[in-house]
PDB file of C-alpha atoms in Angstrom:
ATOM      1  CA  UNK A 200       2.570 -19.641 -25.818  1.00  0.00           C
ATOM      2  CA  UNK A 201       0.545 -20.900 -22.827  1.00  0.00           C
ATOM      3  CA  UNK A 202      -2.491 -19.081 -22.388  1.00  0.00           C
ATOM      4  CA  UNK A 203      -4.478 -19.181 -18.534  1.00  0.00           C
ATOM      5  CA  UNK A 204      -8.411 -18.564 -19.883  1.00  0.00           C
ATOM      6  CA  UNK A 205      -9.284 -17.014 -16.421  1.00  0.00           C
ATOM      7  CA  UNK A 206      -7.307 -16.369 -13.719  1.00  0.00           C
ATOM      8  CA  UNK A 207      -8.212 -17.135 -10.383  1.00  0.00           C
ATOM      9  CA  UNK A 208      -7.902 -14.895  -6.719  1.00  0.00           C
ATOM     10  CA  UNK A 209      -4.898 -17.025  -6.249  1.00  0.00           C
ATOM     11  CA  UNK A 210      -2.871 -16.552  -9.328  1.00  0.00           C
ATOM     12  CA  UNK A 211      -3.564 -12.641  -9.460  1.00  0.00           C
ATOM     13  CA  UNK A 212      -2.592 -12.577  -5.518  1.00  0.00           C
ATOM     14  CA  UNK A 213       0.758 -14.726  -6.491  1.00  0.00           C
ATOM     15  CA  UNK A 214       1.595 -12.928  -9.516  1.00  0.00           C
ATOM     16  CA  UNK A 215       1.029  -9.666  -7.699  1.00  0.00           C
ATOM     17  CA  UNK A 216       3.535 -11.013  -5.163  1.00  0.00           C
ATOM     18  CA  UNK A 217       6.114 -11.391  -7.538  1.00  0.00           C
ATOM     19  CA  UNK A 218       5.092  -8.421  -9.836  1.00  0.00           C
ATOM     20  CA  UNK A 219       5.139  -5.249  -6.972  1.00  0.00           C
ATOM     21  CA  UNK A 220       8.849  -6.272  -5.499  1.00  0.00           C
ATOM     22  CA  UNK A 221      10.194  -2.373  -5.608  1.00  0.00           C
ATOM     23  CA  UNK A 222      13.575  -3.967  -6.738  1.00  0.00           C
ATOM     24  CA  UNK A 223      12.072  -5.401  -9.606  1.00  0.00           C
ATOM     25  CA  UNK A 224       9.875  -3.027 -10.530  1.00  0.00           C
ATOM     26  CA  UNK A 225      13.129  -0.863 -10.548  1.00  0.00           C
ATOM     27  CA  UNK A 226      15.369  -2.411 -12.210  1.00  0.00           C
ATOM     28  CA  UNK A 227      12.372  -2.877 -15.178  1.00  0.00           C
ATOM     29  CA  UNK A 228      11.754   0.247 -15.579  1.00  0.00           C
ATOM     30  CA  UNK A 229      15.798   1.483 -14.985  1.00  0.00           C
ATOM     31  CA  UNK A 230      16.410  -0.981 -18.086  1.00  0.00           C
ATOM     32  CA  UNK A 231      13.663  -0.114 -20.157  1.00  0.00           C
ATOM     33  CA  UNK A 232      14.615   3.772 -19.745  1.00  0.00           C
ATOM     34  CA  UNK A 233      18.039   3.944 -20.050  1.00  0.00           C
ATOM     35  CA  UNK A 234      19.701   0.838 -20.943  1.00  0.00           C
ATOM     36  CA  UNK A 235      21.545  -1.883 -19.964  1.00  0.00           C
ATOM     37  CA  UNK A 236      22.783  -1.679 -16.546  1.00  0.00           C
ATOM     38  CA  UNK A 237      26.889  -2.313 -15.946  1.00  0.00           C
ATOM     39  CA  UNK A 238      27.165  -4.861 -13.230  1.00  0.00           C
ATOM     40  CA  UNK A 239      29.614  -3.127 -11.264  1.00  0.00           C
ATOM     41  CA  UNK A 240      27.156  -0.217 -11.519  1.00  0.00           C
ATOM     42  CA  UNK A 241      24.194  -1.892  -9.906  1.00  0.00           C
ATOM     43  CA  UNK A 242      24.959  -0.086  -6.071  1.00  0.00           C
ATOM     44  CA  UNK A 243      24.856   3.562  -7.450  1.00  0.00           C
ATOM     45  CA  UNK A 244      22.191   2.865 -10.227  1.00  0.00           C
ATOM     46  CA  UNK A 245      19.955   1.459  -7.289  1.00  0.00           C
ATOM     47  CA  UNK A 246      21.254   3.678  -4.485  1.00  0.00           C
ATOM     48  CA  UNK A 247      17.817   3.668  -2.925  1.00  0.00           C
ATOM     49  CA  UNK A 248      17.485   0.273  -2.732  1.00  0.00           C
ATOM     50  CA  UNK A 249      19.293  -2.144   0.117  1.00  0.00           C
ATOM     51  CA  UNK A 250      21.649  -5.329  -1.259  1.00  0.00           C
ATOM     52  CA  UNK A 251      19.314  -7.144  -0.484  1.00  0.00           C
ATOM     53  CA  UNK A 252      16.474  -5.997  -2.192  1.00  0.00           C
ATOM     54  CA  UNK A 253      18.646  -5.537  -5.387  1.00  0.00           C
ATOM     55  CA  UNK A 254      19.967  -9.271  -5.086  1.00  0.00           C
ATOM     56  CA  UNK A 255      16.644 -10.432  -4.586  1.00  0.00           C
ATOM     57  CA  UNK A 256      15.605  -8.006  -8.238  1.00  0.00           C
ATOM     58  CA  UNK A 257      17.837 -10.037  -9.892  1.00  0.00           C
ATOM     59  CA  UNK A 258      16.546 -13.637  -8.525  1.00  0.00           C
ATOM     60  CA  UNK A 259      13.126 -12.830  -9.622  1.00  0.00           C
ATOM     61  CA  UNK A 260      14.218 -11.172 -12.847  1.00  0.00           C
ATOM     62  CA  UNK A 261      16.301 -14.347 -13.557  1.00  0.00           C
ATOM     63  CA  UNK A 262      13.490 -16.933 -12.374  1.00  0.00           C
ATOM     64  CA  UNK A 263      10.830 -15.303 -14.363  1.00  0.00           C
ATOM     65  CA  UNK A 264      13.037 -15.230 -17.852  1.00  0.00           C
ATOM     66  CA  UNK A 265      12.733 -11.427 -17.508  1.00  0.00           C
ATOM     67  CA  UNK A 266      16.565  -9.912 -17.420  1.00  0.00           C
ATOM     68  CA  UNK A 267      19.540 -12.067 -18.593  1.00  0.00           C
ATOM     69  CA  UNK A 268      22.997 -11.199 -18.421  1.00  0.00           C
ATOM     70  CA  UNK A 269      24.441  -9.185 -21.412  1.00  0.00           C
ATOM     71  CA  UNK A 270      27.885  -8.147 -22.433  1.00  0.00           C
ATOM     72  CA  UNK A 271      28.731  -5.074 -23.930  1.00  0.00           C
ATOM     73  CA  UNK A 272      32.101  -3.131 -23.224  1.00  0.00           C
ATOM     74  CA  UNK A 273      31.068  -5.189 -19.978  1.00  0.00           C
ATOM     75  CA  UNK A 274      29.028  -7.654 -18.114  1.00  0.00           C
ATOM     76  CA  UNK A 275      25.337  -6.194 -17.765  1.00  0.00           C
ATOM     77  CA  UNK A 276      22.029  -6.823 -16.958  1.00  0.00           C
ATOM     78  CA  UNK A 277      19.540  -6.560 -20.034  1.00  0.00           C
ATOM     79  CA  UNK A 278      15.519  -7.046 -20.603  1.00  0.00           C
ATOM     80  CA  UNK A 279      14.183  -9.699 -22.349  1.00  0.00           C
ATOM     81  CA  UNK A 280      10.863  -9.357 -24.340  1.00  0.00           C
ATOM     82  CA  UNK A 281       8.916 -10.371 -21.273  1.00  0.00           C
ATOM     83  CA  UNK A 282      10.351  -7.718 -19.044  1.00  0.00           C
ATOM     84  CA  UNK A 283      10.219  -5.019 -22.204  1.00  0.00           C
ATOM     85  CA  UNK A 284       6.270  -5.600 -21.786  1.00  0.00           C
ATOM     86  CA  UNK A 285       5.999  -5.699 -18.611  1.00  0.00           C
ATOM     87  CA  UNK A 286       7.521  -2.224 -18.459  1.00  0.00           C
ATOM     88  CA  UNK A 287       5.009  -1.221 -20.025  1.00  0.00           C
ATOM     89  CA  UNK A 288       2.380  -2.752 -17.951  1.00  0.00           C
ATOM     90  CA  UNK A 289       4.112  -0.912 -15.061  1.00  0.00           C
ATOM     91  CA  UNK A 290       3.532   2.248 -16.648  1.00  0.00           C
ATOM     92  CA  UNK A 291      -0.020   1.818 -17.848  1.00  0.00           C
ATOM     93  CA  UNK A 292      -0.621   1.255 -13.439  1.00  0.00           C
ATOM     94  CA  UNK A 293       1.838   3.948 -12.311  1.00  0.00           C
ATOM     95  CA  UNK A 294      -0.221   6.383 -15.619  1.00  0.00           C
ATOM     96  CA  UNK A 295      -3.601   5.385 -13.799  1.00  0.00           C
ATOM     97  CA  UNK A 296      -2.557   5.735 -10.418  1.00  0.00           C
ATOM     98  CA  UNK A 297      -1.468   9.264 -11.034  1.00  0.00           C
ATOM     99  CA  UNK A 298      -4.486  10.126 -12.898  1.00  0.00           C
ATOM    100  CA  UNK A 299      -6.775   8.760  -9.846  1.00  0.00           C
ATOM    101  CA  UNK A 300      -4.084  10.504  -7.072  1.00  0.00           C
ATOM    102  CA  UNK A 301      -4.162   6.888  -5.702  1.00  0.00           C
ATOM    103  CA  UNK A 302      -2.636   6.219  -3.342  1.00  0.00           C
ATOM    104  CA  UNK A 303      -2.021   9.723  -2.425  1.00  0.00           C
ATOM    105  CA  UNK A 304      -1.384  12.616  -4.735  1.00  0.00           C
ATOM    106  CA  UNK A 305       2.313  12.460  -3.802  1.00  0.00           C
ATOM    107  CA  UNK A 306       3.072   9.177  -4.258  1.00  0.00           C
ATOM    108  CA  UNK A 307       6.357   7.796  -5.969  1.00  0.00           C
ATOM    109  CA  UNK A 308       6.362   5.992  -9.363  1.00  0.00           C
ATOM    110  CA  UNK A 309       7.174   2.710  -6.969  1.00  0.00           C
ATOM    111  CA  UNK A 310       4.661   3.108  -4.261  1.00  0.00           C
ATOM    112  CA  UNK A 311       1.501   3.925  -7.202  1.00  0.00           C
ATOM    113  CA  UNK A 312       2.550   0.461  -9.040  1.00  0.00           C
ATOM    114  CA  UNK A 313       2.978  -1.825  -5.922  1.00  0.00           C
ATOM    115  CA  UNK A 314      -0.829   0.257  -4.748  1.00  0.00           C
ATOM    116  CA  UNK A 315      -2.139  -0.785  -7.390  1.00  0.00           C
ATOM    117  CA  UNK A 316      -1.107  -4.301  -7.718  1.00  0.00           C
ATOM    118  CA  UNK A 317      -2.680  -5.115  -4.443  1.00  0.00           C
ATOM    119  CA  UNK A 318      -5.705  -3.141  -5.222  1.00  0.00           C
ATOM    120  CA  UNK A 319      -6.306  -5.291  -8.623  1.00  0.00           C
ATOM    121  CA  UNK A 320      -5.355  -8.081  -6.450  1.00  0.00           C
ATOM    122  CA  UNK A 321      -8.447  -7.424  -3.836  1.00  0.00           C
ATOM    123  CA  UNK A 322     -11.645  -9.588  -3.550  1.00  0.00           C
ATOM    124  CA  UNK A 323     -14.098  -7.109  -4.289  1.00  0.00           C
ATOM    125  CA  UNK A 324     -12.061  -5.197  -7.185  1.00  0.00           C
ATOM    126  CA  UNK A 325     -10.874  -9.142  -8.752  1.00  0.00           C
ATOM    127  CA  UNK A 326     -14.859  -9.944  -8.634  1.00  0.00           C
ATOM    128  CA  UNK A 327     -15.620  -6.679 -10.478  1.00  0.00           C
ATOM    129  CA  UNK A 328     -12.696  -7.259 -12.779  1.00  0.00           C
ATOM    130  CA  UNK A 329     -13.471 -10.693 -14.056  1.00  0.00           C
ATOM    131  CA  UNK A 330     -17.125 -10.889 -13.443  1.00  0.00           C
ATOM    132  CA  UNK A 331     -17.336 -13.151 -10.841  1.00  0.00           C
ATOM    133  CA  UNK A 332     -19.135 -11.315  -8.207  1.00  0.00           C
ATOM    134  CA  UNK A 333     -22.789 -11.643  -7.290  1.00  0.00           C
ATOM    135  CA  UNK A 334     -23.527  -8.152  -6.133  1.00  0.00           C
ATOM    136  CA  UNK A 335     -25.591  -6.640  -8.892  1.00  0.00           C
ATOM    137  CA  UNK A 336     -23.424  -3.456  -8.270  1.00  0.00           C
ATOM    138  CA  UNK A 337     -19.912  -4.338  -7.581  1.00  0.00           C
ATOM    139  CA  UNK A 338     -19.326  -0.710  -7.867  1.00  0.00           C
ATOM    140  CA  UNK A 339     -20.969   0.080  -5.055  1.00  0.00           C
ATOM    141  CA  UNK A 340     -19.305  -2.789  -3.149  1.00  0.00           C
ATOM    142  CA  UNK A 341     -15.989  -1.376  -3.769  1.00  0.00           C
ATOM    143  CA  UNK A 342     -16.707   1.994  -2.884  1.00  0.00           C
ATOM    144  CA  UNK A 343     -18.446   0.644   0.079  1.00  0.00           C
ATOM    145  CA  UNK A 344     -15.057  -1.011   1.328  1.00  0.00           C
ATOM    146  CA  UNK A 345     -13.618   2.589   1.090  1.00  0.00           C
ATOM    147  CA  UNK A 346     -11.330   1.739  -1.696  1.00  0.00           C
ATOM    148  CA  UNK A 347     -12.331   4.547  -3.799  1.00  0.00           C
ATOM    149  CA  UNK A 348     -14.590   7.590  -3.714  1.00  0.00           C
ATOM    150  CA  UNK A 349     -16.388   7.488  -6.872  1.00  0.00           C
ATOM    151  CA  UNK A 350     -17.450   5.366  -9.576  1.00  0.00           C
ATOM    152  CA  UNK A 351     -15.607   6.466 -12.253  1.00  0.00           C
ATOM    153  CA  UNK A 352     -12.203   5.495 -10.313  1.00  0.00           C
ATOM    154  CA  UNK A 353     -13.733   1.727 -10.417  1.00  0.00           C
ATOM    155  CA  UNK A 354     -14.722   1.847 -13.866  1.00  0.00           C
ATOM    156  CA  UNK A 355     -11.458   3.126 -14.940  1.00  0.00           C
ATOM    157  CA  UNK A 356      -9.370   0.275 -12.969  1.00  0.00           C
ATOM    158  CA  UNK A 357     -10.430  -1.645 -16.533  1.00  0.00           C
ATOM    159  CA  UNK A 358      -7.352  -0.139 -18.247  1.00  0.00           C
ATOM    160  CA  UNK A 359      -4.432  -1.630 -15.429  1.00  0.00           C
ATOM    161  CA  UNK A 360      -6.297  -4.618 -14.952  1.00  0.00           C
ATOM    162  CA  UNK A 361      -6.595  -5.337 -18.988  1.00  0.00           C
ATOM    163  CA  UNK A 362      -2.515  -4.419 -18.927  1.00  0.00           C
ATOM    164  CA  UNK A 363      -1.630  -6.540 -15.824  1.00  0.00           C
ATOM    165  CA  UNK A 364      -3.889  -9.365 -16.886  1.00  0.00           C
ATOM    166  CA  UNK A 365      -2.722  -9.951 -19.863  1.00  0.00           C
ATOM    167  CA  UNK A 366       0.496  -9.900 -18.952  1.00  0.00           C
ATOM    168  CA  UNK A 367       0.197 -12.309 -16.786  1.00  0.00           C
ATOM    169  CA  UNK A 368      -2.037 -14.841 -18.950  1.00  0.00           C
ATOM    170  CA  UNK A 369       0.792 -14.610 -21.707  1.00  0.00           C
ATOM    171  CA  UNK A 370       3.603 -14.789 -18.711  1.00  0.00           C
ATOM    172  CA  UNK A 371       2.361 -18.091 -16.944  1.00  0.00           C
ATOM    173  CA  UNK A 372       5.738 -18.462 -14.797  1.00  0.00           C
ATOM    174  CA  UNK A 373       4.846 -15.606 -12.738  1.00  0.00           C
ATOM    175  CA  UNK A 374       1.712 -17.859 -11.627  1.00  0.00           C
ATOM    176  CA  UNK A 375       3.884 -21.366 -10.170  1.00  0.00           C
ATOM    177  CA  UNK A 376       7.697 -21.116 -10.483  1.00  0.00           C
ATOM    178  CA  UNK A 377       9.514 -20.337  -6.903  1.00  0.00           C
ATOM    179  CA  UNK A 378      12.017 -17.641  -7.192  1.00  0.00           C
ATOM    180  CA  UNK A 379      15.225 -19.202  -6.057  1.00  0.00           C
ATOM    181  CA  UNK A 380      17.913 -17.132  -4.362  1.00  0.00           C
ATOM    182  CA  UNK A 381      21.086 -17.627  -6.751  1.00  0.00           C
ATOM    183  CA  UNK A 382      24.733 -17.243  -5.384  1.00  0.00           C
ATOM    184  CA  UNK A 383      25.889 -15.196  -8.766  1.00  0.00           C
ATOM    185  CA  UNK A 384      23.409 -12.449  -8.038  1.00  0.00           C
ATOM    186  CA  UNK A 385      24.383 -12.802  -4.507  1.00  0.00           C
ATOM    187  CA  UNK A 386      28.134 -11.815  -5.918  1.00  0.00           C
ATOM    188  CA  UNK A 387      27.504  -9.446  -7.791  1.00  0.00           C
ATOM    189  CA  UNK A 388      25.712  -7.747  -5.793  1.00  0.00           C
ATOM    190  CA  UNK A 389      28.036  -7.565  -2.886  1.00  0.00           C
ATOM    191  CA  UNK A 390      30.589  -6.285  -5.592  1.00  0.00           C
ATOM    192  CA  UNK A 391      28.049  -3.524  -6.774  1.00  0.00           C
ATOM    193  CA  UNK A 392      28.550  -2.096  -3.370  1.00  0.00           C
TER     194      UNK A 392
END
């Protein structure tokens, strides 16, 4: 396993990129609740989601080694042990989210992980995380921007960031490949519909 000892603003914004698609993050977490998902089943199972978007789940899933094709009684999608923990990553943001009402206290499951993601993925809140920030209180700094109205929200952004970072270090793909649009997901897809 290839470890990254810190990660830069770069990486975190790229890997944030990838990591807050809402196709991807639902198709994870579909898989990881219930199963594998039936290729023909794809357009009802992701009814809120546009071909597109579901086609484009499947390029990043493929391109980051984190759903493979399956066959049980017939052709499905399935996690592998990368996706299976980053699941779980997903719902260590979504649980903090919730907890902090962030974005809003009525957010969706979707809309508090993608948040979040971009909110690790911020200057100020990336300085805090890893350390690198001159402002002797980086607290402050972050409330300052209006990102959050109290201190214990920043102090408590800790638990994602430990989740998503590590994630990431022991997922370096996420931080270089280029998600490639394939023709198969393209297919099935269309025939999903």
């Amino acid at each position: 396993m290839i470890t990254t000892p810190t990660l830069t603003a770069a990486q975190v914004t790229r890997a944030v990129t990838v990591l807050s698609h809402p196709g991807l993050i639902r198709l994870v977490t579909e898989i990881d609740d219930y199963g594998p998902v039936n290729r023909r089943m794809l357009g009802r199972t992701f009814a809120d989601l546009m071909r597109h978007q579901i086609r484009h789940a499947l390029d990043i899933g493929r391109a980051h080694q984190l759903v493979r094709t399956g066959h049980r009684s017939e052709p499905c999608y399935l996690l592998t042990g990368r996706d299976t923990d980053l699941a779980d990553v997903y719902d260590t943001v979504a649980r903090w989210a919730r907890t902090q009402q962030f974005p809003t206290p009525a957010s969706d499951f979707v809309t508090r992980v993608q948040q979040t993601l971009t909110l690790l993925s911020h200057e100020s809140v990336l300085g805090l995380m890893t350390g690198e920030t001159s402002d002797p209180q980086p607290s402050r700094q972050i409330m300052d921007a209006g990102l959050f109205p109290n201190t214990d929200a920043v102090t408590s952004l800790h638990w994602p960031w430990a989740a998503v970072s590590a994630w990431i270090r022991s997922n370096p793909s996420v931080l270089t490949a280029r998600t490639r649009r394939s023709t198969v997901a393209t297919v099935e897809a269309e025939r999903a519909r």
